[in-house]
Tab-separated table of C-alpha atoms and ligand atoms in Angstrom:
chain	number	residue	atom	x	y	z
A	178	UNK	CA	78.082	93.556	99.593
A	179	UNK	CA	80.372	96.574	99.740
A	180	UNK	CA	80.750	96.432	95.973
A	181	UNK	CA	77.012	96.601	95.428
A	182	UNK	CA	75.334	99.413	93.559
A	183	UNK	CA	73.090	100.153	96.542
A	184	UNK	CA	76.032	100.469	98.950
A	185	UNK	CA	78.091	102.598	96.594
A	186	UNK	CA	75.227	105.000	96.055
A	187	UNK	CA	74.134	105.284	99.670
A	188	UNK	CA	74.889	108.319	101.814
A	189	UNK	CA	78.033	108.046	103.954
A	190	UNK	CA	76.146	107.532	107.239
A	191	UNK	CA	74.282	104.564	105.733
A	192	UNK	CA	77.641	103.196	104.576
A	193	UNK	CA	78.954	103.472	108.161
A	194	UNK	CA	76.013	101.390	109.353
A	195	UNK	CA	76.379	98.886	106.492
A	196	UNK	CA	80.117	98.479	107.211
A	197	UNK	CA	79.351	98.048	110.917
A	198	UNK	CA	76.834	95.265	110.238
A	199	UNK	CA	79.030	93.602	107.652
A	200	UNK	CA	82.052	93.547	109.972
A	201	UNK	CA	79.945	92.233	112.847
A	202	UNK	CA	78.609	89.339	110.751
A	203	UNK	CA	82.114	88.562	109.483
A	204	UNK	CA	83.439	88.416	113.019
A	205	UNK	CA	80.548	86.283	114.291
A	206	UNK	CA	81.197	83.766	111.510
A	207	UNK	CA	84.891	83.534	112.189
A	208	UNK	CA	85.223	84.022	115.919
A	209	UNK	CA	83.236	81.133	117.329
A	210	UNK	CA	83.691	79.404	120.684
A	211	UNK	CA	85.839	76.798	118.928
A	212	UNK	CA	88.210	79.370	117.427
A	213	UNK	CA	88.521	81.088	120.816
A	214	UNK	CA	89.248	77.730	122.452
A	215	UNK	CA	91.848	76.980	119.789
A	216	UNK	CA	93.526	80.324	120.409
A	217	UNK	CA	93.796	79.567	124.137
A	218	UNK	CA	95.387	76.189	123.350
A	219	UNK	CA	97.834	77.928	121.034
A	220	UNK	CA	98.810	80.447	123.689
A	221	UNK	CA	99.129	77.689	126.271
A	222	UNK	CA	101.796	75.738	124.428
A	223	UNK	CA	103.821	78.490	122.757
A	224	UNK	CA	106.384	78.593	125.561
A	225	UNK	CA	106.287	74.871	126.336
A	226	UNK	CA	108.476	72.768	124.063
A	227	UNK	CA	106.979	69.399	124.979
A	228	UNK	CA	103.356	70.524	124.728
A	229	UNK	CA	104.069	72.181	121.391
A	230	UNK	CA	105.691	69.005	120.054
A	231	UNK	CA	102.774	66.858	121.204
A	232	UNK	CA	100.330	69.166	119.439
A	233	UNK	CA	102.444	69.274	116.264
A	234	UNK	CA	103.007	65.501	116.066
A	235	UNK	CA	99.318	64.779	116.645
A	236	UNK	CA	98.404	67.143	113.817
A	237	UNK	CA	100.798	65.509	111.343
A	238	UNK	CA	99.280	62.083	111.999
A	239	UNK	CA	95.767	63.450	111.457
A	240	UNK	CA	96.698	65.273	108.261
A	241	UNK	CA	98.402	62.284	106.631
A	242	UNK	CA	95.597	59.921	107.580
A	243	UNK	CA	92.975	62.323	106.251
A	244	UNK	CA	94.834	62.777	102.965
A	245	UNK	CA	95.256	59.088	102.154
A	246	UNK	CA	91.705	58.280	103.188
A	247	UNK	CA	89.851	61.040	101.384
A	248	UNK	CA	91.926	62.720	98.683
A	249	UNK	CA	92.357	61.082	95.257
A	250	UNK	CA	95.727	62.740	94.662
A	251	UNK	CA	97.242	61.107	97.726
A	252	UNK	CA	95.322	57.848	97.232
A	253	UNK	CA	97.170	57.223	93.993
A	254	UNK	CA	100.241	56.101	95.870
A	255	UNK	CA	100.820	53.303	98.327
A	256	UNK	CA	102.232	54.199	101.711
A	257	UNK	CA	103.368	51.878	104.403
A	258	UNK	CA	101.736	52.071	107.821
A	259	UNK	CA	102.174	53.816	110.122
A	260	UNK	CA	102.204	56.776	107.763
A	261	UNK	CA	105.402	58.797	107.757
A	262	UNK	CA	105.736	62.264	106.309
A	263	UNK	CA	109.080	61.445	104.694
A	264	UNK	CA	107.441	58.757	102.554
A	265	UNK	CA	105.405	61.411	100.759
A	266	UNK	CA	106.813	63.163	97.715
A	267	UNK	CA	106.970	66.917	97.480
A	268	UNK	CA	103.796	68.531	96.154
A	269	UNK	CA	104.458	71.261	93.609
A	270	UNK	CA	102.348	74.135	92.375
A	271	UNK	CA	102.163	72.332	89.034
A	272	UNK	CA	100.730	69.258	90.783
A	273	UNK	CA	98.008	71.410	92.296
A	274	UNK	CA	97.338	73.253	89.056
A	275	UNK	CA	97.110	70.117	86.939
A	276	UNK	CA	95.200	67.907	89.389
A	277	UNK	CA	93.315	70.636	91.174
A	278	UNK	CA	90.120	68.902	92.272
A	279	UNK	CA	91.976	65.699	93.158
A	280	UNK	CA	93.256	67.440	96.254
A	281	UNK	CA	89.704	67.899	97.494
A	282	UNK	CA	88.460	65.708	100.300
A	283	UNK	CA	85.757	63.731	98.482
A	284	UNK	CA	83.871	62.916	101.678
A	285	UNK	CA	83.650	66.452	103.010
A	286	UNK	CA	80.145	67.893	103.155
A	287	UNK	CA	81.434	71.325	104.124
A	288	UNK	CA	80.915	74.425	102.022
A	289	UNK	CA	83.902	74.929	99.743
A	290	UNK	CA	85.333	78.421	99.774
A	291	UNK	CA	87.451	78.965	96.697
A	292	UNK	CA	90.354	81.353	96.687
A	293	UNK	CA	92.923	82.097	94.068
A	294	UNK	CA	96.514	82.815	94.855
A	295	UNK	CA	97.717	85.814	92.931
A	296	UNK	CA	100.503	83.639	91.503
A	297	UNK	CA	103.805	85.123	90.483
A	298	UNK	CA	103.808	83.886	86.931
A	299	UNK	CA	101.387	81.940	84.849
A	300	UNK	CA	97.823	81.154	85.691
A	301	UNK	CA	96.529	81.655	89.218
A	302	UNK	CA	96.022	78.633	91.406
A	303	UNK	CA	92.639	77.656	92.880
A	304	UNK	CA	92.769	76.611	96.519
A	305	UNK	CA	89.741	75.568	98.562
A	306	UNK	CA	89.086	75.838	102.241
A	307	UNK	CA	86.207	75.085	104.533
A	308	UNK	CA	84.800	77.305	107.249
A	309	UNK	CA	86.748	75.404	109.943
A	310	UNK	CA	89.916	76.408	108.124
A	311	UNK	CA	88.862	80.068	108.050
A	312	UNK	CA	88.171	79.928	111.785
A	313	UNK	CA	91.485	78.261	112.559
A	314	UNK	CA	93.264	80.966	110.586
A	315	UNK	CA	91.509	83.546	112.710
A	316	UNK	CA	92.663	81.816	115.910
A	317	UNK	CA	96.275	82.026	114.738
A	318	UNK	CA	96.122	85.649	113.612
A	319	UNK	CA	94.270	86.532	116.818
A	320	UNK	CA	97.101	85.013	118.806
A	321	UNK	CA	99.559	87.304	117.089
A	322	UNK	CA	97.201	90.187	117.801
A	323	UNK	CA	97.568	89.277	121.479
A	324	UNK	CA	101.344	89.321	121.080
A	325	UNK	CA	100.820	92.814	119.694
A	326	UNK	CA	99.101	93.811	122.930
A	327	UNK	CA	95.475	93.640	121.857
A	328	UNK	CA	92.858	93.491	124.587
A	329	UNK	CA	89.103	93.446	124.098
A	330	UNK	CA	87.788	96.925	123.511
A	331	UNK	CA	90.951	98.254	121.842
A	332	UNK	CA	90.347	100.530	118.918
A	333	UNK	CA	91.568	99.283	115.581
A	334	UNK	CA	92.628	101.206	112.494
A	335	UNK	CA	92.189	98.925	109.478
A	336	UNK	CA	93.824	99.478	106.078
A	337	UNK	CA	93.604	96.215	104.234
A	338	UNK	CA	92.160	96.893	100.857
A	339	UNK	CA	88.453	96.736	101.697
A	340	UNK	CA	86.324	98.521	99.107
A	341	UNK	CA	84.559	100.679	101.652
A	342	UNK	CA	84.716	103.944	99.729
A	343	UNK	CA	83.464	104.138	96.132
A	344	UNK	CA	86.162	104.864	93.542
A	345	UNK	CA	84.071	107.720	92.243
A	346	UNK	CA	84.246	109.519	95.565
A	347	UNK	CA	86.953	112.165	95.330
A	348	UNK	CA	86.439	113.991	98.612
A	349	UNK	CA	86.920	112.746	102.168
A	350	UNK	CA	85.903	110.939	104.282
A	351	UNK	CA	87.899	108.046	102.801
A	352	UNK	CA	87.124	105.902	105.861
A	353	UNK	CA	84.113	104.237	107.415
A	354	UNK	CA	83.466	103.244	111.001
A	355	UNK	CA	82.513	99.824	112.252
A	356	UNK	CA	80.734	100.799	115.444
A	357	UNK	CA	80.334	97.324	116.958
A	358	UNK	CA	83.959	96.427	116.361
A	359	UNK	CA	85.544	99.683	117.531
A	360	UNK	CA	87.184	100.021	114.165
A	361	UNK	CA	87.866	102.631	111.593
A	362	UNK	CA	88.417	101.148	108.148
A	363	UNK	CA	90.472	103.367	105.872
A	364	UNK	CA	90.483	102.980	102.113
A	365	UNK	CA	93.697	101.734	100.518
A	366	UNK	CA	92.523	103.205	97.204
A	367	UNK	CA	92.296	106.910	97.991
A	368	UNK	CA	95.742	107.596	99.424
A	369	UNK	CA	96.665	110.731	97.493
A	370	UNK	CA	99.239	113.135	98.990
A	371	UNK	CA	96.460	115.562	99.851
A	372	UNK	CA	94.470	112.920	101.717
A	373	UNK	CA	97.358	111.398	103.709
A	374	UNK	CA	97.308	113.938	106.590
A	375	UNK	CA	93.581	113.283	106.967
A	376	UNK	CA	94.160	109.538	107.232
A	377	UNK	CA	96.528	110.200	110.100
A	378	UNK	CA	94.295	112.718	111.860
A	379	UNK	CA	91.339	110.348	111.562
A	380	UNK	CA	93.202	107.590	113.370
A	381	UNK	CA	94.605	109.949	116.004
A	382	UNK	CA	91.167	111.489	116.685
A	383	UNK	CA	89.485	108.096	116.882
A	384	UNK	CA	92.143	107.046	119.420
A	385	UNK	CA	93.336	103.996	117.513
A	386	UNK	CA	95.325	101.560	119.687
A	387	UNK	CA	96.437	99.108	117.031
A	388	UNK	CA	96.681	99.482	113.257
A	389	UNK	CA	96.189	96.422	111.052
A	390	UNK	CA	97.398	97.179	107.560
A	391	UNK	CA	98.839	96.041	104.299
A	392	UNK	CA	102.537	96.975	104.355
A	393	UNK	CA	102.084	99.188	101.274
A	394	UNK	CA	99.226	101.136	102.893
A	395	UNK	CA	100.966	101.855	106.191
A	396	UNK	CA	104.278	102.489	104.428
A	397	UNK	CA	102.841	105.291	102.357
A	398	UNK	CA	101.750	107.021	105.590
A	399	UNK	CA	105.156	106.412	107.180
A	400	UNK	CA	106.872	107.890	104.122
A	401	UNK	CA	104.576	110.893	104.193
A	402	UNK	CA	105.524	111.462	107.859
A	403	UNK	CA	109.175	110.901	107.023
A	404	UNK	CA	109.420	113.340	104.122
A	405	UNK	CA	107.780	116.003	106.289
A	406	UNK	CA	109.811	114.997	109.351
A	407	UNK	CA	106.673	114.359	111.384
A	408	UNK	CA	105.705	111.675	113.882
A	409	UNK	CA	102.338	110.064	114.518
A	410	UNK	CA	100.730	112.102	117.257
A	411	UNK	CA	98.599	109.389	118.860
A	412	UNK	CA	99.740	106.590	121.160
A	413	UNK	CA	99.767	103.220	119.455
A	414	UNK	CA	100.431	99.851	121.036
A	415	UNK	CA	101.488	98.320	117.762
A	416	UNK	CA	101.016	97.916	114.038
A	417	UNK	CA	100.211	94.504	112.582
A	418	UNK	CA	101.057	93.904	108.928
A	419	UNK	CA	100.486	90.996	106.556
A	420	UNK	CA	99.657	89.886	103.007
A	421	UNK	CA	102.588	91.617	101.293
A	422	UNK	CA	106.294	91.364	101.927
A	423	UNK	CA	107.732	93.961	104.260
A	424	UNK	CA	111.363	94.963	103.797
A	425	UNK	CA	113.483	95.327	106.920
A	426	UNK	CA	114.201	99.007	106.295
A	427	UNK	CA	110.524	99.750	105.632
A	428	UNK	CA	109.573	98.052	108.901
A	429	UNK	CA	112.133	100.215	110.698
A	430	UNK	CA	110.771	103.374	109.077
A	431	UNK	CA	107.186	102.537	110.097
A	432	UNK	CA	108.307	101.812	113.674
A	433	UNK	CA	110.216	105.087	113.855
A	434	UNK	CA	107.472	107.334	112.482
A	435	UNK	CA	104.577	105.646	114.320
A	436	UNK	CA	106.635	105.162	117.513
A	437	UNK	CA	105.535	101.570	118.090
A	438	UNK	CA	106.619	98.030	117.180
A	439	UNK	CA	105.466	96.368	113.963
A	440	UNK	CA	104.246	92.761	114.145
A	441	UNK	CA	104.549	91.246	110.707
A	442	UNK	CA	102.889	88.067	109.451
A	443	UNK	CA	103.967	85.938	106.542
A	444	UNK	CA	101.376	83.520	105.296
A	445	UNK	CA	100.028	82.205	102.053
A	446	UNK	CA	96.654	81.152	100.814
A	447	UNK	CA	97.769	77.540	100.595
A	448	UNK	CA	98.001	77.768	104.395
A	449	UNK	CA	101.129	75.622	104.535
A	450	UNK	CA	103.272	78.006	106.546
A	451	UNK	CA	102.957	81.013	108.795
A	452	UNK	CA	105.805	83.081	110.162
A	453	UNK	CA	105.020	85.777	112.691
A	454	UNK	CA	107.249	88.424	114.213
A	455	UNK	CA	107.112	89.035	117.942
A	456	UNK	CA	107.692	92.037	120.213
A	457	UNK	CA	111.445	91.516	119.873
A	458	UNK	CA	111.194	91.799	116.109
A	459	UNK	CA	112.163	88.170	115.576
A	460	UNK	CA	110.341	86.061	113.009
A	461	UNK	CA	109.041	82.768	114.386
A	462	UNK	CA	107.963	79.806	112.262
A	463	UNK	CA	104.654	78.758	113.795
A	464	UNK	CA	105.156	75.025	114.153
A	465	UNK	CA	101.639	74.547	115.494
A	466	UNK	CA	100.186	76.081	112.315
A	467	UNK	CA	101.820	73.676	109.904
A	468	UNK	CA	104.805	71.440	109.512
A	469	UNK	CA	107.608	73.334	107.832
A	470	UNK	CA	110.672	71.835	106.197
A	471	UNK	CA	113.440	74.160	105.100
A	472	UNK	CA	115.280	72.986	102.017
A	473	UNK	CA	118.801	74.332	101.632
A	474	UNK	CA	119.303	76.190	98.354
A	475	UNK	CA	123.054	76.496	98.812
A	476	UNK	CA	122.978	80.291	98.565
A	477	UNK	CA	122.271	81.039	102.208
A	478	UNK	CA	118.541	80.649	101.704
A	479	UNK	CA	116.143	77.812	102.404
A	480	UNK	CA	112.903	77.118	100.574
A	481	UNK	CA	109.785	76.849	102.705
A	482	UNK	CA	108.082	73.494	102.178
A	483	UNK	CA	104.936	73.119	104.220
A	484	UNK	CA	102.213	70.673	105.231
A	485	UNK	CA	98.982	72.348	106.260
A	486	UNK	CA	97.333	71.401	109.553
A	487	UNK	CA	94.083	73.317	109.315
A	488	UNK	CA	92.405	72.476	106.055
A	489	UNK	CA	91.070	68.919	105.951
A	490	UNK	CA	89.109	69.889	102.818
A	491	UNK	CA	92.259	70.506	100.756
A	492	UNK	CA	95.302	68.917	102.371
A	493	UNK	CA	98.676	69.834	100.957
A	494	UNK	CA	101.598	67.684	102.001
A	495	UNK	CA	105.208	68.789	101.626
A	496	UNK	CA	104.101	71.638	99.390
A	497	UNK	CA	106.906	73.628	97.788
A	498	UNK	CA	106.030	77.292	98.241
A	499	UNK	CA	108.756	78.930	96.141
A	500	UNK	CA	109.341	81.321	99.053
A	501	UNK	CA	112.646	81.479	100.843
A	502	UNK	CA	113.986	82.306	104.283
A	503	UNK	CA	117.364	82.999	105.775
A	504	UNK	CA	117.939	81.027	108.945
A	505	UNK	CA	118.668	82.769	112.196
A	506	UNK	CA	121.781	82.022	114.193
A	507	UNK	CA	119.878	82.745	117.395
A	508	UNK	CA	118.356	79.768	119.102
A	509	UNK	CA	116.177	81.375	121.749
A	510	UNK	CA	114.155	84.560	121.577
A	511	UNK	CA	113.834	86.853	124.568
A	512	UNK	CA	110.044	86.621	124.210
A	513	UNK	CA	110.250	83.081	125.585
A	514	UNK	CA	108.341	81.441	122.732
A	515	UNK	CA	109.920	78.206	121.618
A	516	UNK	CA	109.197	78.420	117.898
A	517	UNK	CA	112.236	78.326	115.602
A	518	UNK	CA	113.400	81.663	114.219
A	519	UNK	CA	114.371	82.961	110.810
A	520	UNK	CA	116.353	86.055	110.036
A	521	UNK	CA	114.158	87.224	107.241
A	522	UNK	CA	111.831	86.151	104.486
A	523	UNK	CA	112.966	86.877	100.985
A	524	UNK	CA	110.528	89.095	99.144
A	525	UNK	CA	108.221	87.178	96.904
A	526	UNK	CA	109.729	86.415	93.579
A	527	UNK	CA	107.613	88.199	91.053
A	528	UNK	CA	108.180	91.891	91.296
A	529	UNK	CA	111.299	92.577	89.326
A	530	UNK	CA	112.795	94.624	86.528
A	531	UNK	CA	115.117	93.404	83.822
A	532	UNK	CA	118.516	95.065	83.704
A	533	UNK	CA	120.372	95.839	80.472
A	534	UNK	CA	122.378	92.619	80.748
A	535	UNK	CA	119.126	90.629	80.948
A	536	UNK	CA	119.391	89.941	84.673
A	537	UNK	CA	116.249	90.089	86.805
A	538	UNK	CA	116.540	92.635	89.598
A	539	UNK	CA	114.299	91.739	92.516
A	540	UNK	CA	115.547	94.086	95.163
A	541	UNK	CA	114.299	97.465	94.075
A	542	UNK	CA	113.994	99.197	97.430
A	543	UNK	CA	117.390	100.814	96.987
A	544	UNK	CA	116.349	102.811	93.954
A	545	UNK	CA	114.035	105.334	95.686
A	546	UNK	CA	115.959	105.150	98.965
A	547	UNK	CA	116.913	108.450	100.543
A	548	UNK	CA	115.387	110.673	97.872
A	549	UNK	CA	113.653	113.675	99.444
A	550	UNK	CA	109.932	114.090	98.880
A	551	UNK	CA	109.318	110.584	97.557
A	552	UNK	CA	106.243	108.981	99.148
A	553	UNK	CA	105.627	106.001	96.865
A	554	UNK	CA	107.119	104.529	93.709
A	555	UNK	CA	106.113	101.907	91.185
A	556	UNK	CA	108.184	100.840	88.194
A	557	UNK	CA	106.746	99.531	84.973
A	558	UNK	CA	108.779	98.001	82.202
A	559	UNK	CA	107.370	97.088	78.823
A	560	UNK	CA	110.651	96.852	76.903
A	561	UNK	CA	114.347	96.173	77.512
A	562	UNK	CA	115.196	99.789	76.790
A	563	UNK	CA	112.786	101.760	78.928
A	564	UNK	CA	111.397	101.941	82.445
A	565	UNK	CA	108.636	104.172	83.718
A	566	UNK	CA	108.668	105.239	87.339
A	567	UNK	CA	105.327	106.344	88.704
A	568	UNK	CA	105.932	108.475	91.783
A	569	UNK	CA	103.765	109.992	94.471
A	570	UNK	CA	105.612	112.996	95.875
A	571	UNK	CA	105.529	115.925	98.224
A	572	UNK	CA	105.895	118.473	95.450
A	573	UNK	CA	107.676	121.098	97.518
A	574	UNK	CA	110.496	118.640	98.139
A	575	UNK	CA	110.656	116.492	95.028
A	576	UNK	CA	112.252	118.860	92.521
A	577	UNK	CA	114.524	118.529	89.482
A	578	UNK	CA	117.614	117.294	91.404
A	579	UNK	CA	115.542	114.604	93.169
A	580	UNK	CA	114.037	113.509	89.874
A	581	UNK	CA	117.541	113.252	88.429
A	582	UNK	CA	118.738	111.288	91.447
A	583	UNK	CA	115.923	108.771	90.986
A	584	UNK	CA	116.852	108.271	87.336
A	585	UNK	CA	120.495	107.904	88.272
A	586	UNK	CA	119.774	105.379	91.042
A	587	UNK	CA	117.707	103.296	88.633
A	588	UNK	CA	120.429	103.415	85.968
A	589	UNK	CA	123.140	102.558	88.504
A	590	UNK	CA	121.344	99.298	89.191
A	591	UNK	CA	119.815	98.477	85.856
A	592	UNK	CA	122.257	99.922	83.354
A	593	UNK	CA	122.996	103.280	81.773
A	594	UNK	CA	121.461	102.295	78.439
A	595	UNK	CA	118.008	102.030	79.946
A	596	UNK	CA	115.934	105.156	79.612
A	597	UNK	CA	114.088	106.002	82.828
A	598	UNK	CA	111.017	108.216	82.675
A	599	UNK	CA	109.542	109.684	85.825
A	600	UNK	CA	105.855	110.465	86.013
A	601	UNK	CA	104.309	112.165	89.033
A	602	UNK	CA	100.891	110.685	89.847
A	603	UNK	CA	98.307	111.186	92.545
A	604	UNK	CA	98.343	107.570	93.650
A	605	UNK	CA	99.901	104.267	92.670
A	606	UNK	CA	97.499	101.896	90.899
A	607	UNK	CA	96.349	99.075	93.174
A	608	UNK	CA	95.652	95.443	92.443
A	609	UNK	CA	92.034	94.420	92.835
A	610	UNK	CA	92.805	93.388	96.430
A	611	UNK	CA	94.072	96.865	97.211
A	612	UNK	CA	97.737	95.867	97.334
A	613	UNK	CA	100.559	97.717	95.667
A	614	UNK	CA	103.110	96.191	93.382
A	615	UNK	CA	106.623	97.512	93.477
A	616	UNK	CA	107.259	96.720	89.845
A	617	UNK	CA	105.352	95.415	86.867
A	618	UNK	CA	107.401	93.867	84.100
A	619	UNK	CA	105.543	92.646	81.048
A	620	UNK	CA	108.534	91.479	79.038
A	621	UNK	CA	108.035	87.854	78.072
A	622	UNK	CA	110.822	85.519	79.116
A	623	UNK	CA	112.728	83.825	76.340
B	881	LIG	ZN1	110.163	86.160	119.913
């Protein structure tokens, strides 16, 4: 609807009303009595080990039974009764890609909602969910919103890639209000250096209590505050981030400049694992969301292998995510929740550059680190010899020495033979979901 010609060509006040109605309908569809009831159950057992285990074990039995009864992929094999998770093989992304529709529950009459994972390499993967799955997801994310201090009536600042402002619009306002939801939705696509102070003022003036944002969208505001040595002038309860990986130092920077805790959420469209950070900054594996196995990689990391609990339309059992976590040595979090903890989640494999020795460099945060005036950076690499750095900068601070420092930092990590070009831009190009990629490398692997 928000992409429609009529919306894009309507006056701003009509767009406010359209966004308000759209958001209200979206909420009504997702937040039903059943999703509210589920959320209360989830809150009830999160500090009760036995109740949590009962819930988890009951879910596993249901999921396995459903899969062998209704899904051709899992019907192909014989399992002994009672069904045991360990008797199932791992499910890989290739399995899902090659046998896609065989994972569908053939007896389900529910509407199938198709989604594609952005996929790190190769073709994207189609995953289906039903409306019950969408509602369950909402119950889980709403629970984390409660952890983040949300109470009914709180004002929300929302920066999650919604196309609420036409691309062609070059002047503010780059935000729209959702009156029924007490929300201001801010465009992730118009974040030029000139507009950034207005984004902040808009949220302060509206009296936002909680910001829900893509990490890349909130980070660009935090960096703007940081390079100008400013702090957010409103009083926030918290910031809730998800859908992109959030580096530890970026989380710290956001918390410092916005003066509130960040609650981060790791999830994936396959819905086989969710990891949520709490008020103590610890990441908890939500064992009522899915069953997670952690497979030791021998390098200090464990791969997340998950079995989804909330999508009877498209069950995935022992699904290998290709995402990795580092285990925590702490056993009990001060928040009192009994979910297991992980130290951190390794950034998604995918965004990398290739160094002169041919090695893939995934951790690129160190390159722009500490350089004055730098608000956002994206690297592109089309050949082994050259890297382009697109930068959004505060131009009074990012001068020749800073430019040189950026080139030097990149060469220190990638090799002196690689030519690094720096191009100042107004904003970093976004993916069609409004996310930002740290690096784009188009060199084909041998
Ligand atoms: Zn905790």
